mmCIF file with all atom_site columns, C-alpha atoms in Angstrom:
data_model
loop_
_atom_site.group_PDB
_atom_site.id
_atom_site.type_symbol
_atom_site.label_atom_id
_atom_site.label_alt_id
_atom_site.label_comp_id
_atom_site.label_asym_id
_atom_site.label_entity_id
_atom_site.label_seq_id
_atom_site.pdbx_PDB_ins_code
_atom_site.Cartn_x
_atom_site.Cartn_y
_atom_site.Cartn_z
_atom_site.occupancy
_atom_site.B_iso_or_equiv
_atom_site.pdbx_formal_charge
_atom_site.auth_seq_id
_atom_site.auth_comp_id
_atom_site.auth_asym_id
_atom_site.auth_atom_id
_atom_site.pdbx_PDB_model_num
ATOM 1   C CA . UNK A 1 1   ? 86.462  81.318  122.156 1.00 0.00 ? 1   UNK A CA 1
ATOM 2   C CA . UNK A 1 2   ? 86.396  79.512  118.453 1.00 0.00 ? 2   UNK A CA 1
ATOM 3   C CA . UNK A 1 3   ? 85.976  82.702  116.092 1.00 0.00 ? 3   UNK A CA 1
ATOM 4   C CA . UNK A 1 4   ? 87.948  82.949  113.018 1.00 0.00 ? 4   UNK A CA 1
ATOM 5   C CA . UNK A 1 5   ? 90.442  85.777  113.174 1.00 0.00 ? 5   UNK A CA 1
ATOM 6   C CA . UNK A 1 6   ? 91.209  87.913  110.446 1.00 0.00 ? 6   UNK A CA 1
ATOM 7   C CA . UNK A 1 7   ? 94.407  90.569  110.403 1.00 0.00 ? 7   UNK A CA 1
ATOM 8   C CA . UNK A 1 8   ? 95.858  92.621  107.933 1.00 0.00 ? 8   UNK A CA 1
ATOM 9   C CA . UNK A 1 9   ? 99.941  91.806  107.674 1.00 0.00 ? 9   UNK A CA 1
ATOM 10  C CA . UNK A 1 10  ? 102.604 92.584  105.835 1.00 0.00 ? 10  UNK A CA 1
ATOM 11  C CA . UNK A 1 11  ? 104.134 89.603  103.502 1.00 0.00 ? 11  UNK A CA 1
ATOM 12  C CA . UNK A 1 12  ? 106.432 88.139  101.124 1.00 0.00 ? 12  UNK A CA 1
ATOM 13  C CA . UNK A 1 13  ? 105.677 85.061  98.694  1.00 0.00 ? 13  UNK A CA 1
ATOM 14  C CA . UNK A 1 14  ? 108.612 82.797  97.784  1.00 0.00 ? 14  UNK A CA 1
ATOM 15  C CA . UNK A 1 15  ? 108.696 79.240  96.743  1.00 0.00 ? 15  UNK A CA 1
ATOM 16  C CA . UNK A 1 16  ? 104.888 78.331  97.719  1.00 0.00 ? 16  UNK A CA 1
ATOM 17  C CA . UNK A 1 17  ? 105.576 79.745  101.367 1.00 0.00 ? 17  UNK A CA 1
ATOM 18  C CA . UNK A 1 18  ? 104.418 82.942  103.036 1.00 0.00 ? 18  UNK A CA 1
ATOM 19  C CA . UNK A 1 19  ? 106.143 84.700  105.419 1.00 0.00 ? 19  UNK A CA 1
ATOM 20  C CA . UNK A 1 20  ? 104.954 87.497  107.800 1.00 0.00 ? 20  UNK A CA 1
ATOM 21  C CA . UNK A 1 21  ? 106.315 88.964  110.726 1.00 0.00 ? 21  UNK A CA 1
ATOM 22  C CA . UNK A 1 22  ? 104.522 89.583  114.496 1.00 0.00 ? 22  UNK A CA 1
ATOM 23  C CA . UNK A 1 23  ? 105.592 90.296  117.680 1.00 0.00 ? 23  UNK A CA 1
ATOM 24  C CA . UNK A 1 24  ? 106.479 87.310  120.159 1.00 0.00 ? 24  UNK A CA 1
ATOM 25  C CA . UNK A 1 25  ? 102.985 87.139  121.792 1.00 0.00 ? 25  UNK A CA 1
ATOM 26  C CA . UNK A 1 26  ? 99.601  87.795  120.471 1.00 0.00 ? 26  UNK A CA 1
ATOM 27  C CA . UNK A 1 27  ? 96.108  86.349  119.266 1.00 0.00 ? 27  UNK A CA 1
ATOM 28  C CA . UNK A 1 28  ? 97.660  85.582  116.170 1.00 0.00 ? 28  UNK A CA 1
ATOM 29  C CA . UNK A 1 29  ? 100.156 83.156  117.674 1.00 0.00 ? 29  UNK A CA 1
ATOM 30  C CA . UNK A 1 30  ? 97.398  81.774  120.072 1.00 0.00 ? 30  UNK A CA 1
ATOM 31  C CA . UNK A 1 31  ? 95.239  80.859  117.232 1.00 0.00 ? 31  UNK A CA 1
ATOM 32  C CA . UNK A 1 32  ? 98.519  79.254  115.008 1.00 0.00 ? 32  UNK A CA 1
ATOM 33  C CA . UNK A 1 33  ? 99.529  77.285  118.137 1.00 0.00 ? 33  UNK A CA 1
ATOM 34  C CA . UNK A 1 34  ? 95.284  75.911  118.870 1.00 0.00 ? 34  UNK A CA 1
ATOM 35  C CA . UNK A 1 35  ? 95.206  75.142  115.139 1.00 0.00 ? 35  UNK A CA 1
ATOM 36  C CA . UNK A 1 36  ? 98.169  75.267  112.233 1.00 0.00 ? 36  UNK A CA 1
ATOM 37  C CA . UNK A 1 37  ? 95.367  75.483  109.076 1.00 0.00 ? 37  UNK A CA 1
ATOM 38  C CA . UNK A 1 38  ? 94.880  78.982  107.887 1.00 0.00 ? 38  UNK A CA 1
ATOM 39  C CA . UNK A 1 39  ? 93.805  80.820  104.927 1.00 0.00 ? 39  UNK A CA 1
ATOM 40  C CA . UNK A 1 40  ? 95.422  83.980  103.408 1.00 0.00 ? 40  UNK A CA 1
ATOM 41  C CA . UNK A 1 41  ? 93.636  86.627  101.560 1.00 0.00 ? 41  UNK A CA 1
ATOM 42  C CA . UNK A 1 42  ? 95.203  89.240  99.302  1.00 0.00 ? 42  UNK A CA 1
ATOM 43  C CA . UNK A 1 43  ? 93.260  91.790  97.341  1.00 0.00 ? 43  UNK A CA 1
ATOM 44  C CA . UNK A 1 44  ? 95.622  92.484  94.519  1.00 0.00 ? 44  UNK A CA 1
ATOM 45  C CA . UNK A 1 45  ? 93.231  95.268  92.681  1.00 0.00 ? 45  UNK A CA 1
ATOM 46  C CA . UNK A 1 46  ? 89.945  96.807  93.178  1.00 0.00 ? 46  UNK A CA 1
ATOM 47  C CA . UNK A 1 47  ? 88.948  99.431  91.168  1.00 0.00 ? 47  UNK A CA 1
ATOM 48  C CA . UNK A 1 48  ? 85.426  101.021 91.617  1.00 0.00 ? 48  UNK A CA 1
ATOM 49  C CA . UNK A 1 49  ? 83.964  101.726 88.217  1.00 0.00 ? 49  UNK A CA 1
ATOM 50  C CA . UNK A 1 50  ? 80.526  103.514 88.899  1.00 0.00 ? 50  UNK A CA 1
ATOM 51  C CA . UNK A 1 51  ? 79.495  104.145 85.407  1.00 0.00 ? 51  UNK A CA 1
ATOM 52  C CA . UNK A 1 52  ? 79.622  100.523 85.108  1.00 0.00 ? 52  UNK A CA 1
ATOM 53  C CA . UNK A 1 53  ? 77.895  99.681  88.627  1.00 0.00 ? 53  UNK A CA 1
ATOM 54  C CA . UNK A 1 54  ? 81.184  97.230  88.813  1.00 0.00 ? 54  UNK A CA 1
ATOM 55  C CA . UNK A 1 55  ? 84.504  97.257  90.592  1.00 0.00 ? 55  UNK A CA 1
ATOM 56  C CA . UNK A 1 56  ? 87.118  95.676  88.420  1.00 0.00 ? 56  UNK A CA 1
ATOM 57  C CA . UNK A 1 57  ? 88.844  93.346  91.052  1.00 0.00 ? 57  UNK A CA 1
ATOM 58  C CA . UNK A 1 58  ? 91.400  90.546  91.271  1.00 0.00 ? 58  UNK A CA 1
ATOM 59  C CA . UNK A 1 59  ? 92.269  88.281  94.482  1.00 0.00 ? 59  UNK A CA 1
ATOM 60  C CA . UNK A 1 60  ? 93.697  85.346  95.534  1.00 0.00 ? 60  UNK A CA 1
ATOM 61  C CA . UNK A 1 61  ? 93.057  83.140  99.044  1.00 0.00 ? 61  UNK A CA 1
ATOM 62  C CA . UNK A 1 62  ? 95.796  80.450  99.806  1.00 0.00 ? 62  UNK A CA 1
ATOM 63  C CA . UNK A 1 63  ? 94.996  77.836  102.175 1.00 0.00 ? 63  UNK A CA 1
ATOM 64  C CA . UNK A 1 64  ? 97.852  75.883  104.206 1.00 0.00 ? 64  UNK A CA 1
ATOM 65  C CA . UNK A 1 65  ? 99.537  75.178  107.307 1.00 0.00 ? 65  UNK A CA 1
ATOM 66  C CA . UNK A 1 66  ? 101.211 77.989  109.150 1.00 0.00 ? 66  UNK A CA 1
ATOM 67  C CA . UNK A 1 67  ? 104.044 77.316  112.069 1.00 0.00 ? 67  UNK A CA 1
ATOM 68  C CA . UNK A 1 68  ? 106.116 80.104  113.935 1.00 0.00 ? 68  UNK A CA 1
ATOM 69  C CA . UNK A 1 69  ? 110.050 79.643  112.417 1.00 0.00 ? 69  UNK A CA 1
ATOM 70  C CA . UNK A 1 70  ? 112.595 78.699  115.371 1.00 0.00 ? 70  UNK A CA 1
ATOM 71  C CA . UNK A 1 71  ? 115.794 78.183  113.140 1.00 0.00 ? 71  UNK A CA 1
ATOM 72  C CA . UNK A 1 72  ? 117.746 81.698  112.832 1.00 0.00 ? 72  UNK A CA 1
ATOM 73  C CA . UNK A 1 73  ? 118.727 80.726  109.600 1.00 0.00 ? 73  UNK A CA 1
ATOM 74  C CA . UNK A 1 74  ? 115.581 80.358  108.532 1.00 0.00 ? 74  UNK A CA 1
ATOM 75  C CA . UNK A 1 75  ? 114.543 83.447  109.888 1.00 0.00 ? 75  UNK A CA 1
ATOM 76  C CA . UNK A 1 76  ? 117.021 85.344  109.051 1.00 0.00 ? 76  UNK A CA 1
ATOM 77  C CA . UNK A 1 77  ? 116.372 84.525  105.293 1.00 0.00 ? 77  UNK A CA 1
ATOM 78  C CA . UNK A 1 78  ? 112.397 85.330  105.688 1.00 0.00 ? 78  UNK A CA 1
ATOM 79  C CA . UNK A 1 79  ? 113.191 88.679  107.050 1.00 0.00 ? 79  UNK A CA 1
ATOM 80  C CA . UNK A 1 80  ? 115.376 89.334  104.332 1.00 0.00 ? 80  UNK A CA 1
ATOM 81  C CA . UNK A 1 81  ? 113.132 88.797  101.704 1.00 0.00 ? 81  UNK A CA 1
ATOM 82  C CA . UNK A 1 82  ? 110.666 91.049  103.397 1.00 0.00 ? 82  UNK A CA 1
ATOM 83  C CA . UNK A 1 83  ? 113.511 93.958  103.701 1.00 0.00 ? 83  UNK A CA 1
ATOM 84  C CA . UNK A 1 84  ? 113.818 93.315  100.328 1.00 0.00 ? 84  UNK A CA 1
ATOM 85  C CA . UNK A 1 85  ? 110.375 93.759  99.420  1.00 0.00 ? 85  UNK A CA 1
ATOM 86  C CA . UNK A 1 86  ? 109.061 96.567  101.457 1.00 0.00 ? 86  UNK A CA 1
ATOM 87  C CA . UNK A 1 87  ? 112.973 98.657  101.403 1.00 0.00 ? 87  UNK A CA 1
ATOM 88  C CA . UNK A 1 88  ? 114.135 97.535  97.774  1.00 0.00 ? 88  UNK A CA 1
ATOM 89  C CA . UNK A 1 89  ? 116.427 100.423 97.107  1.00 0.00 ? 89  UNK A CA 1
ATOM 90  C CA . UNK A 1 90  ? 118.591 99.833  100.485 1.00 0.00 ? 90  UNK A CA 1
ATOM 91  C CA . UNK A 1 91  ? 121.707 98.179  100.345 1.00 0.00 ? 91  UNK A CA 1
ATOM 92  C CA . UNK A 1 92  ? 122.313 94.876  101.157 1.00 0.00 ? 92  UNK A CA 1
ATOM 93  C CA . UNK A 1 93  ? 124.319 96.221  104.303 1.00 0.00 ? 93  UNK A CA 1
ATOM 94  C CA . UNK A 1 94  ? 121.886 98.583  105.439 1.00 0.00 ? 94  UNK A CA 1
ATOM 95  C CA . UNK A 1 95  ? 119.457 95.965  105.310 1.00 0.00 ? 95  UNK A CA 1
ATOM 96  C CA . UNK A 1 96  ? 121.513 93.655  107.126 1.00 0.00 ? 96  UNK A CA 1
ATOM 97  C CA . UNK A 1 97  ? 122.305 96.080  109.743 1.00 0.00 ? 97  UNK A CA 1
ATOM 98  C CA . UNK A 1 98  ? 118.396 96.779  110.695 1.00 0.00 ? 98  UNK A CA 1
ATOM 99  C CA . UNK A 1 99  ? 117.658 92.757  110.422 1.00 0.00 ? 99  UNK A CA 1
ATOM 100 C CA . UNK A 1 100 ? 120.666 92.605  112.994 1.00 0.00 ? 100 UNK A CA 1
ATOM 101 C CA . UNK A 1 101 ? 118.955 95.318  115.624 1.00 0.00 ? 101 UNK A CA 1
ATOM 102 C CA . UNK A 1 102 ? 115.431 93.905  114.994 1.00 0.00 ? 102 UNK A CA 1
ATOM 103 C CA . UNK A 1 103 ? 116.510 89.832  115.247 1.00 0.00 ? 103 UNK A CA 1
ATOM 104 C CA . UNK A 1 104 ? 116.017 89.448  118.632 1.00 0.00 ? 104 UNK A CA 1
ATOM 105 C CA . UNK A 1 105 ? 112.592 90.922  118.967 1.00 0.00 ? 105 UNK A CA 1
ATOM 106 C CA . UNK A 1 106 ? 111.082 89.540  115.812 1.00 0.00 ? 106 UNK A CA 1
ATOM 107 C CA . UNK A 1 107 ? 108.982 86.685  115.475 1.00 0.00 ? 107 UNK A CA 1
ATOM 108 C CA . UNK A 1 108 ? 108.452 84.632  111.955 1.00 0.00 ? 108 UNK A CA 1
ATOM 109 C CA . UNK A 1 109 ? 105.553 82.770  110.799 1.00 0.00 ? 109 UNK A CA 1
ATOM 110 C CA . UNK A 1 110 ? 105.464 80.341  107.718 1.00 0.00 ? 110 UNK A CA 1
ATOM 111 C CA . UNK A 1 111 ? 102.732 79.592  106.007 1.00 0.00 ? 111 UNK A CA 1
ATOM 112 C CA . UNK A 1 112 ? 103.136 76.674  103.669 1.00 0.00 ? 112 UNK A CA 1
ATOM 113 C CA . UNK A 1 113 ? 100.689 76.890  100.897 1.00 0.00 ? 113 UNK A CA 1
ATOM 114 C CA . UNK A 1 114 ? 98.349  74.010  100.197 1.00 0.00 ? 114 UNK A CA 1
ATOM 115 C CA . UNK A 1 115 ? 96.179  75.208  97.683  1.00 0.00 ? 115 UNK A CA 1
ATOM 116 C CA . UNK A 1 116 ? 95.277  78.830  96.069  1.00 0.00 ? 116 UNK A CA 1
ATOM 117 C CA . UNK A 1 117 ? 91.849  80.039  94.490  1.00 0.00 ? 117 UNK A CA 1
ATOM 118 C CA . UNK A 1 118 ? 91.876  83.329  93.244  1.00 0.00 ? 118 UNK A CA 1
ATOM 119 C CA . UNK A 1 119 ? 88.743  85.903  91.492  1.00 0.00 ? 119 UNK A CA 1
ATOM 120 C CA . UNK A 1 120 ? 89.345  88.240  88.825  1.00 0.00 ? 120 UNK A CA 1
ATOM 121 C CA . UNK A 1 121 ? 87.017  90.764  87.071  1.00 0.00 ? 121 UNK A CA 1
ATOM 122 C CA . UNK A 1 122 ? 86.019  89.481  83.384  1.00 0.00 ? 122 UNK A CA 1
ATOM 123 C CA . UNK A 1 123 ? 87.225  93.013  82.214  1.00 0.00 ? 123 UNK A CA 1
ATOM 124 C CA . UNK A 1 124 ? 90.537  92.010  83.148  1.00 0.00 ? 124 UNK A CA 1
ATOM 125 C CA . UNK A 1 125 ? 90.901  88.730  82.120  1.00 0.00 ? 125 UNK A CA 1
ATOM 126 C CA . UNK A 1 126 ? 90.019  90.071  78.896  1.00 0.00 ? 126 UNK A CA 1
ATOM 127 C CA . UNK A 1 127 ? 92.325  92.806  78.799  1.00 0.00 ? 127 UNK A CA 1
#
């Protein structure tokens, strides 16, 4: 109905692209099919400092175009990046076995970043 949609996701960033995995249907995919323009927000740090009535924060927002990946080799590469990020101590063989088991159920989205902006507390900038 024209409302913006935001959802927390697991992701990996590589070579000015953001990779996200999801189910093969849902609101997120419906939105991307209607309009490929997206924004993607990451909060890197948000530390409340009560004595100073402030927070030490660091965040970034990326703007770009999202698409559903269809090429299996491209999907496997993206899933591999996610696997290494979230399971860095697992062996390559173990990661590949998990990817092989899940590949038929996965949908991968790639966001090609067109521009980014960020914001950081002065206290962190001055460190």
